[in-house]
mmCIF file of C-alpha atoms in Angstrom:
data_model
loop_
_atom_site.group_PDB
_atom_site.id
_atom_site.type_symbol
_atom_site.label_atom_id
_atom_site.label_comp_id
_atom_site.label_asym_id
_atom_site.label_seq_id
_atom_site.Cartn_x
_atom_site.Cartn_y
_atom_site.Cartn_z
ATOM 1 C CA UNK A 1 21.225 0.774 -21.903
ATOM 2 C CA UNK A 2 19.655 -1.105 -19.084
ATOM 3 C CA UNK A 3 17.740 -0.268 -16.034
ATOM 4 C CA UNK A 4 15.789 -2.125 -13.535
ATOM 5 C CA UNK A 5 12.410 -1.808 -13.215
ATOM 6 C CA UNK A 6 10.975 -3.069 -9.539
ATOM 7 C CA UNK A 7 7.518 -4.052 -10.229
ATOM 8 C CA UNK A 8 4.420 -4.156 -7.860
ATOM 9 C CA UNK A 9 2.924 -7.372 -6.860
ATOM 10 C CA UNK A 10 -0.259 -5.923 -8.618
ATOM 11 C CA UNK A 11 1.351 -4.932 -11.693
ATOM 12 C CA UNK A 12 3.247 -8.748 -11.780
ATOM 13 C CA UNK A 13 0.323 -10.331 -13.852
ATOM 14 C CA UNK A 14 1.683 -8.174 -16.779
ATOM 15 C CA UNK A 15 5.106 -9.537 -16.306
ATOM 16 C CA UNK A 16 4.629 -12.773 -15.910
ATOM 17 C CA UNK A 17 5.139 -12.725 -12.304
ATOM 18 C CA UNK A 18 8.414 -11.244 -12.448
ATOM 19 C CA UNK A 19 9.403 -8.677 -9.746
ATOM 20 C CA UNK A 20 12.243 -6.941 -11.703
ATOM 21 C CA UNK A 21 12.261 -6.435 -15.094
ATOM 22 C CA UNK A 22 14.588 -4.831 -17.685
ATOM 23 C CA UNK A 23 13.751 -1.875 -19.583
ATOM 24 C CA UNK A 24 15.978 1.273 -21.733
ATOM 25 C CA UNK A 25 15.275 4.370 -22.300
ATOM 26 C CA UNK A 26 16.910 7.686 -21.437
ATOM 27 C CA UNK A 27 13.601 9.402 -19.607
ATOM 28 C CA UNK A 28 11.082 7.791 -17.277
ATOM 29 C CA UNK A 29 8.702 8.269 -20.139
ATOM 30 C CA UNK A 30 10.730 6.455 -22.667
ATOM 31 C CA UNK A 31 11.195 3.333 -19.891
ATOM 32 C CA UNK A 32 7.366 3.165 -19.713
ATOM 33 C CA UNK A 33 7.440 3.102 -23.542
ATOM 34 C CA UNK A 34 9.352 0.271 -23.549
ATOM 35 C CA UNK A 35 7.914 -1.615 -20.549
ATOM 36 C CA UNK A 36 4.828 -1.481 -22.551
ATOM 37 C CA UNK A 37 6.463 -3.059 -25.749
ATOM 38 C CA UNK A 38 7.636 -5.414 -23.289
ATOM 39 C CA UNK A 39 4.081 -6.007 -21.486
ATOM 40 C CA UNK A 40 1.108 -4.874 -23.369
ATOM 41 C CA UNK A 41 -1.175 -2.876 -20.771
ATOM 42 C CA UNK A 42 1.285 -2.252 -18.332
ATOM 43 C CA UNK A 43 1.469 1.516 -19.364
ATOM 44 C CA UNK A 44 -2.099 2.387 -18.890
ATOM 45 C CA UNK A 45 -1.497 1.485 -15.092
ATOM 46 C CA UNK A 46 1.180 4.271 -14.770
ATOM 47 C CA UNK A 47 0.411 6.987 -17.168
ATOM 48 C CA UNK A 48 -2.950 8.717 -18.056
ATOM 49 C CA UNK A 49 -3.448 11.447 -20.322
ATOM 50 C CA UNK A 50 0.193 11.765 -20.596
ATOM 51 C CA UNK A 51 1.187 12.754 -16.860
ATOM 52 C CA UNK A 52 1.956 10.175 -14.217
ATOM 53 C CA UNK A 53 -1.019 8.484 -12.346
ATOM 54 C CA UNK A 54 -1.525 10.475 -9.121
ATOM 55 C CA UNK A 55 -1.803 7.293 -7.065
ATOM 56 C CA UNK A 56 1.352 5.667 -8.244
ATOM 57 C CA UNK A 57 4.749 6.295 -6.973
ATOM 58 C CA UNK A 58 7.862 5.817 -9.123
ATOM 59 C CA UNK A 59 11.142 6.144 -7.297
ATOM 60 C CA UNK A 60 14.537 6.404 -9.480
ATOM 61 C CA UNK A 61 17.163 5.097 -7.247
ATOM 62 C CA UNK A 62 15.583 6.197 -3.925
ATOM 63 C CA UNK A 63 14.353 8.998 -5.786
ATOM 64 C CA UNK A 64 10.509 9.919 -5.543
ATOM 65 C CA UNK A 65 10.248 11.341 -9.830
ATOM 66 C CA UNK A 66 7.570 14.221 -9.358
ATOM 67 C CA UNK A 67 11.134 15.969 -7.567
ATOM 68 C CA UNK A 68 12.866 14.907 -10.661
ATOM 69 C CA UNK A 69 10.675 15.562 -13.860
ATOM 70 C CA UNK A 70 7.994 13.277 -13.455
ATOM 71 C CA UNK A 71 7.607 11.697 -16.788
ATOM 72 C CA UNK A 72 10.654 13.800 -18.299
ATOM 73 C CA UNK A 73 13.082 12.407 -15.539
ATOM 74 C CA UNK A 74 16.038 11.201 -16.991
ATOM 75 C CA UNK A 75 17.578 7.710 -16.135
ATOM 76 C CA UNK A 76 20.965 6.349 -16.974
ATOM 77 C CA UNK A 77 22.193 2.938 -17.517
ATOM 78 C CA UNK A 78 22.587 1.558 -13.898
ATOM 79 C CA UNK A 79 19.649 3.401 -12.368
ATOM 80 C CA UNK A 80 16.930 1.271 -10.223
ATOM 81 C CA UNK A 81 13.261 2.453 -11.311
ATOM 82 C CA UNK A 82 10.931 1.588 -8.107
ATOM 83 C CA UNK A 83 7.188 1.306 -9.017
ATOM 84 C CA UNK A 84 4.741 1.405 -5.728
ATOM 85 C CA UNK A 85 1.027 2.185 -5.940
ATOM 86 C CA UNK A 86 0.170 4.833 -3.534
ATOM 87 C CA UNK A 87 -0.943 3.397 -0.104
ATOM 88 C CA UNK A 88 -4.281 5.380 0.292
ATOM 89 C CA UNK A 89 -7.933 5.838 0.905
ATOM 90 C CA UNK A 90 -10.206 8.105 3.022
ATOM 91 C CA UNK A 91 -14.200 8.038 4.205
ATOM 92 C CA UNK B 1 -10.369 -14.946 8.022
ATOM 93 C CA UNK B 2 -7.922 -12.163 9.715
ATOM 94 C CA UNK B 3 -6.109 -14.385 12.869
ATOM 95 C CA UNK B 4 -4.407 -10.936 15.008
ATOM 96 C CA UNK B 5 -3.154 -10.659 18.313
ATOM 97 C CA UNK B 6 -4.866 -9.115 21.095
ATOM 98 C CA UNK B 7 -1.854 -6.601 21.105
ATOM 99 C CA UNK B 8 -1.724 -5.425 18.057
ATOM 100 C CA UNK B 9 -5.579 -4.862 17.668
ATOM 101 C CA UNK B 10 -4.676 -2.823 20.821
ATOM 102 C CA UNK B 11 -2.044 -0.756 18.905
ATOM 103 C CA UNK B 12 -3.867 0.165 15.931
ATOM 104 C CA UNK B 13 -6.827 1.123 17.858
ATOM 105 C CA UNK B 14 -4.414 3.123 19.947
ATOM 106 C CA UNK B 15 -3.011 4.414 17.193
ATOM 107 C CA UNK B 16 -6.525 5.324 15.919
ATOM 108 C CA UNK B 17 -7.759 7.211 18.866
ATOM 109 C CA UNK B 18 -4.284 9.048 19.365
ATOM 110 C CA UNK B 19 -4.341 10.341 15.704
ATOM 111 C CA UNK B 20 -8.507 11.185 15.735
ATOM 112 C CA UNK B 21 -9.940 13.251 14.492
ATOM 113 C CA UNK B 22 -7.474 12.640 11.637
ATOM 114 C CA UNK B 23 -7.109 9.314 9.881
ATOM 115 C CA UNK B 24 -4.364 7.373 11.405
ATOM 116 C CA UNK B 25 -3.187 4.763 8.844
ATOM 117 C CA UNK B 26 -0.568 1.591 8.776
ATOM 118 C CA UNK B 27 0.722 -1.834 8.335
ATOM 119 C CA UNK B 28 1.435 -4.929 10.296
ATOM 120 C CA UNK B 29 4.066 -6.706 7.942
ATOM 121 C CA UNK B 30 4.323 -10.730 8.460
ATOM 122 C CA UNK B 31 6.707 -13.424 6.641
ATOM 123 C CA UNK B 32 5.685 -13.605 3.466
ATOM 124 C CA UNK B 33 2.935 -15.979 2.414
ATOM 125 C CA UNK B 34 2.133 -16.750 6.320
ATOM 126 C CA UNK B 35 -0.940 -14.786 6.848
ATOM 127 C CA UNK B 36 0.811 -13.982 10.013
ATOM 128 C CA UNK B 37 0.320 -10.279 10.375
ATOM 129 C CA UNK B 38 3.927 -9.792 13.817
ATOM 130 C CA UNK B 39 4.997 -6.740 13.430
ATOM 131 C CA UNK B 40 3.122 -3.549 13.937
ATOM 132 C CA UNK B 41 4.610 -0.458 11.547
ATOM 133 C CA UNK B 42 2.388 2.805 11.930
ATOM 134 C CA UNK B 43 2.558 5.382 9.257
ATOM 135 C CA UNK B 44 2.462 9.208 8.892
ATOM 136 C CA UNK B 45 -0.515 9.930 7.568
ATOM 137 C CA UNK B 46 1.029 12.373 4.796
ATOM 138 C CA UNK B 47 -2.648 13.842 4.317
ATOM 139 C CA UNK B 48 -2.901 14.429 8.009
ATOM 140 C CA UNK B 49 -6.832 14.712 7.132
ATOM 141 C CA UNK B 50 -9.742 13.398 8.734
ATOM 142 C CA UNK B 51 -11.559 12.458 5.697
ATOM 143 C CA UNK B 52 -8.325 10.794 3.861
ATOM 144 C CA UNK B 53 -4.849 9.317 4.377
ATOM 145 C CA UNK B 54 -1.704 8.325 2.082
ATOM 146 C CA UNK B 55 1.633 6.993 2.906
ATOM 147 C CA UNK B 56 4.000 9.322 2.742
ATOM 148 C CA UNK B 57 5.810 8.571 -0.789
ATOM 149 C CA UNK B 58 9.384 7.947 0.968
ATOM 150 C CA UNK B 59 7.969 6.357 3.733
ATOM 151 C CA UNK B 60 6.568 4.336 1.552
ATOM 152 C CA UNK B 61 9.934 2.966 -0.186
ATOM 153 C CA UNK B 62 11.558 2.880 2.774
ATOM 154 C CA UNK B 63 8.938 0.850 4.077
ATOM 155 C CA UNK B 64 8.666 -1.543 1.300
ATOM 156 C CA UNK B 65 12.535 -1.576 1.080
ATOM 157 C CA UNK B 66 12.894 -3.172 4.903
ATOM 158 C CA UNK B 67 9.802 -5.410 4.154
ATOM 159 C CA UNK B 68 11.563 -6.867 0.923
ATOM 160 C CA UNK B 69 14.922 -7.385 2.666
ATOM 161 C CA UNK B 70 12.994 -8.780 5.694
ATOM 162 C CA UNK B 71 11.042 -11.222 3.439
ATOM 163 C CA UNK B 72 8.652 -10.118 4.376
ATOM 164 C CA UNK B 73 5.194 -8.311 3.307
ATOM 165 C CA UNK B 74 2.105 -6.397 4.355
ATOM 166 C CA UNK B 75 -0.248 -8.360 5.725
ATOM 167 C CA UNK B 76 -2.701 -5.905 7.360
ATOM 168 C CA UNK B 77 -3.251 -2.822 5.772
ATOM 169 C CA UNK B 78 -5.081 -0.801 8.249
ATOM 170 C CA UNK B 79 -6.464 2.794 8.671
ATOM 171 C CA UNK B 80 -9.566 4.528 10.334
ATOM 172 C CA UNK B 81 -12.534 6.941 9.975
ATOM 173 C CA UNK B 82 -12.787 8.529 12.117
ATOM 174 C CA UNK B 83 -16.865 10.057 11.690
ATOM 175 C CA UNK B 84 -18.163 7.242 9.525
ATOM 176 C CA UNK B 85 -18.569 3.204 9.988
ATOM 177 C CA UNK B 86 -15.619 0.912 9.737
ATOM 178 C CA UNK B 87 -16.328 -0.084 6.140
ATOM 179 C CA UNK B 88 -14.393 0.763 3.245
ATOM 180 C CA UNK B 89 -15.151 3.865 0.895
ATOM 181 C CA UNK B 90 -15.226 4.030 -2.976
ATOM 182 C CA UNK B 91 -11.798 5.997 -2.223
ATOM 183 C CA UNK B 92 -10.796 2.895 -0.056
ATOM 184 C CA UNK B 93 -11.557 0.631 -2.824
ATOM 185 C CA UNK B 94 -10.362 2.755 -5.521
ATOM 186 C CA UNK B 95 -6.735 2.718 -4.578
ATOM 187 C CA UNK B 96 -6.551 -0.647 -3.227
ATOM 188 C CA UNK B 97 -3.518 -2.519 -4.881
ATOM 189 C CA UNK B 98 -2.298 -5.219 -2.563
ATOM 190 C CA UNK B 99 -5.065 -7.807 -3.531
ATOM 191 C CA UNK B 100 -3.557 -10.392 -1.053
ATOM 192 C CA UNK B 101 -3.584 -8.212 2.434
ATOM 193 C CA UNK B 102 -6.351 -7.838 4.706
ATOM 194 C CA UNK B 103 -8.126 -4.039 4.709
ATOM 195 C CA UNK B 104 -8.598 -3.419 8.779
ATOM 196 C CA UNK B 105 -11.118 -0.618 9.021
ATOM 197 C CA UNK B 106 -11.357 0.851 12.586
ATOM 198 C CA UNK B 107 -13.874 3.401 13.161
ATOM 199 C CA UNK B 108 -13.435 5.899 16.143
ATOM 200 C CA UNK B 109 -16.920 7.716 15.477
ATOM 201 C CA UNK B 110 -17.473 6.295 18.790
ATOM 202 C CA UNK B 111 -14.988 7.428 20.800
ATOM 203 C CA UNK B 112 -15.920 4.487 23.934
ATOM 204 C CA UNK B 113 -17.086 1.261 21.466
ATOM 205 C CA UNK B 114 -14.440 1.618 18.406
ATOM 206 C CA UNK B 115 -15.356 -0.529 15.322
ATOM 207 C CA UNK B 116 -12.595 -3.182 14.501
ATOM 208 C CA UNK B 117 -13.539 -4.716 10.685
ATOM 209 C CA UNK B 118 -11.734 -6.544 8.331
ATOM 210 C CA UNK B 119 -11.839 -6.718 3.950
ATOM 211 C CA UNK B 120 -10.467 -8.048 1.079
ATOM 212 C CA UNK B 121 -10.180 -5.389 -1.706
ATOM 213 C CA UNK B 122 -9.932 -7.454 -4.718
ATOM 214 C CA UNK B 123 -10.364 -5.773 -8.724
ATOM 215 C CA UNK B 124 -12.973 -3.762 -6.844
ATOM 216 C CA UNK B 125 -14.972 -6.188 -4.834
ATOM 217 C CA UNK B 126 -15.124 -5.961 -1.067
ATOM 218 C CA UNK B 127 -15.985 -8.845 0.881
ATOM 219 C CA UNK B 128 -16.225 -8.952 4.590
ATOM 220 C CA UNK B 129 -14.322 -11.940 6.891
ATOM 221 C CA UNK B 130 -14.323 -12.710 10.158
ATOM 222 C CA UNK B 131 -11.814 -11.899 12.885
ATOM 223 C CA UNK B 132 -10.503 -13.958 15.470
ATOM 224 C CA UNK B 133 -8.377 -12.168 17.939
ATOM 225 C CA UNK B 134 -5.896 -14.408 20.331
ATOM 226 C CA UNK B 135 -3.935 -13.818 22.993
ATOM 227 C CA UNK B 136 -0.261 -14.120 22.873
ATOM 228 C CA UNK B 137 1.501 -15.094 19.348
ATOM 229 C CA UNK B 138 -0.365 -15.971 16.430
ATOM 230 C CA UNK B 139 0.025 -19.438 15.134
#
């Protein structure tokens, strides 16, 4: 089962440089399991403690996941998985 | 160095004073690998605060959506403060992830003289550059 995986131009020194990757997995959680068999380190950008990183966004299809499950989501074969750090700051 | 026209520092520190005494926050997108920051893309600030500001999360993929079809990317990240200096926070540095844009900080603390800085953000360090501002497009 394969999805794409957009990744982030930070997140690209993990893959290589590559902006889409492959990945399976039938939740968001099992995708990030196997992105990080794929690309050591890459998980500990996404997930901490278990949950999803507050100031990353992951999108399935145009999807924003913390409507869907957050880690639990599920994802199919076909599905596009969109990975976008947050765009924010503050004084 | 940060090379941006007269108009679009006019924008964002339009944009600035319109949204104060929230943060107003947003991009000017260019042709990827140019350094060209053209076109001028203000955001909702989601947090609508004045202390800190976030892209809306579907803004945000729609945003990066038109910029990848476009070729384009962000070349300017900007936002302001809107009681404190132009110079990037720990918060600001914290969440900084596009190591190859410029950071504008505009500070409207003074409502007359706004500040008008630019950063790199880059695995934490912050250094300061220089900004040359020209009339008409940039080359």
């Amino acid at each position: 089962m394969a999805i794409e995986v957009s990744i982030p131009t930070i997140l690209r020194t993990y893959t290589d440089g590559a902006k889409s990757v492959e990945a399976t997995g039938a939740t968001l959680g099992a995708v990030i399991n196997d992105l990080e068999s794929q690309f050591p380190g890459i998980a500990d950008r996404l997930v901490d403690a278990g949950s999803l990183r507050r100031f990353v966004n992951i999108y399935i299809n145009d999807e924003d996941v913390r409507f869907l499950g957050g880690i639990d989501a599920e994802v199919a074969d076909g599905d596009n998985v969109t990975v976008l750090p947050a765009v924010a700051g503050g004084a | 160095m940060l090379t941006i026209a007269q108009t679009i520092v006019d924008a964002i520190v339009a944009h600035a004073r319109l949204d104060h005494p929230d943060e107003a926050c947003g991009v000017v997108a260019g042709p990827a690998r140019s350094d060209r920051p053209e076109r001028f893309i203000p955001m909702v600030n989601a947090a609508r605060s004045p202390t800190f500001y976030e892209f809306d999360s579907t803004d945000l993929l729609k945003l990066y959506r038109e910029m990848d079809s476009l070729d384009e990317e962000p070349v300017v990240i900007y936002h302001s403060h809107t009681a404190t200096q132009a110079y990037p926070s720990r918060t600001d540095i914290s969440y900084a992830s596009e190591p190859n844009a410029h950071y504008v900080l505009v500070s409207t603390a003074d409502e007359v003289d706004v500040e008008f800085r630019s950063f790199r953000i880059v695995d934490g360090e912050v250094t300061e550059e220089p900004v040359e501002i020209v009339t008409g497009e940039v080359e």
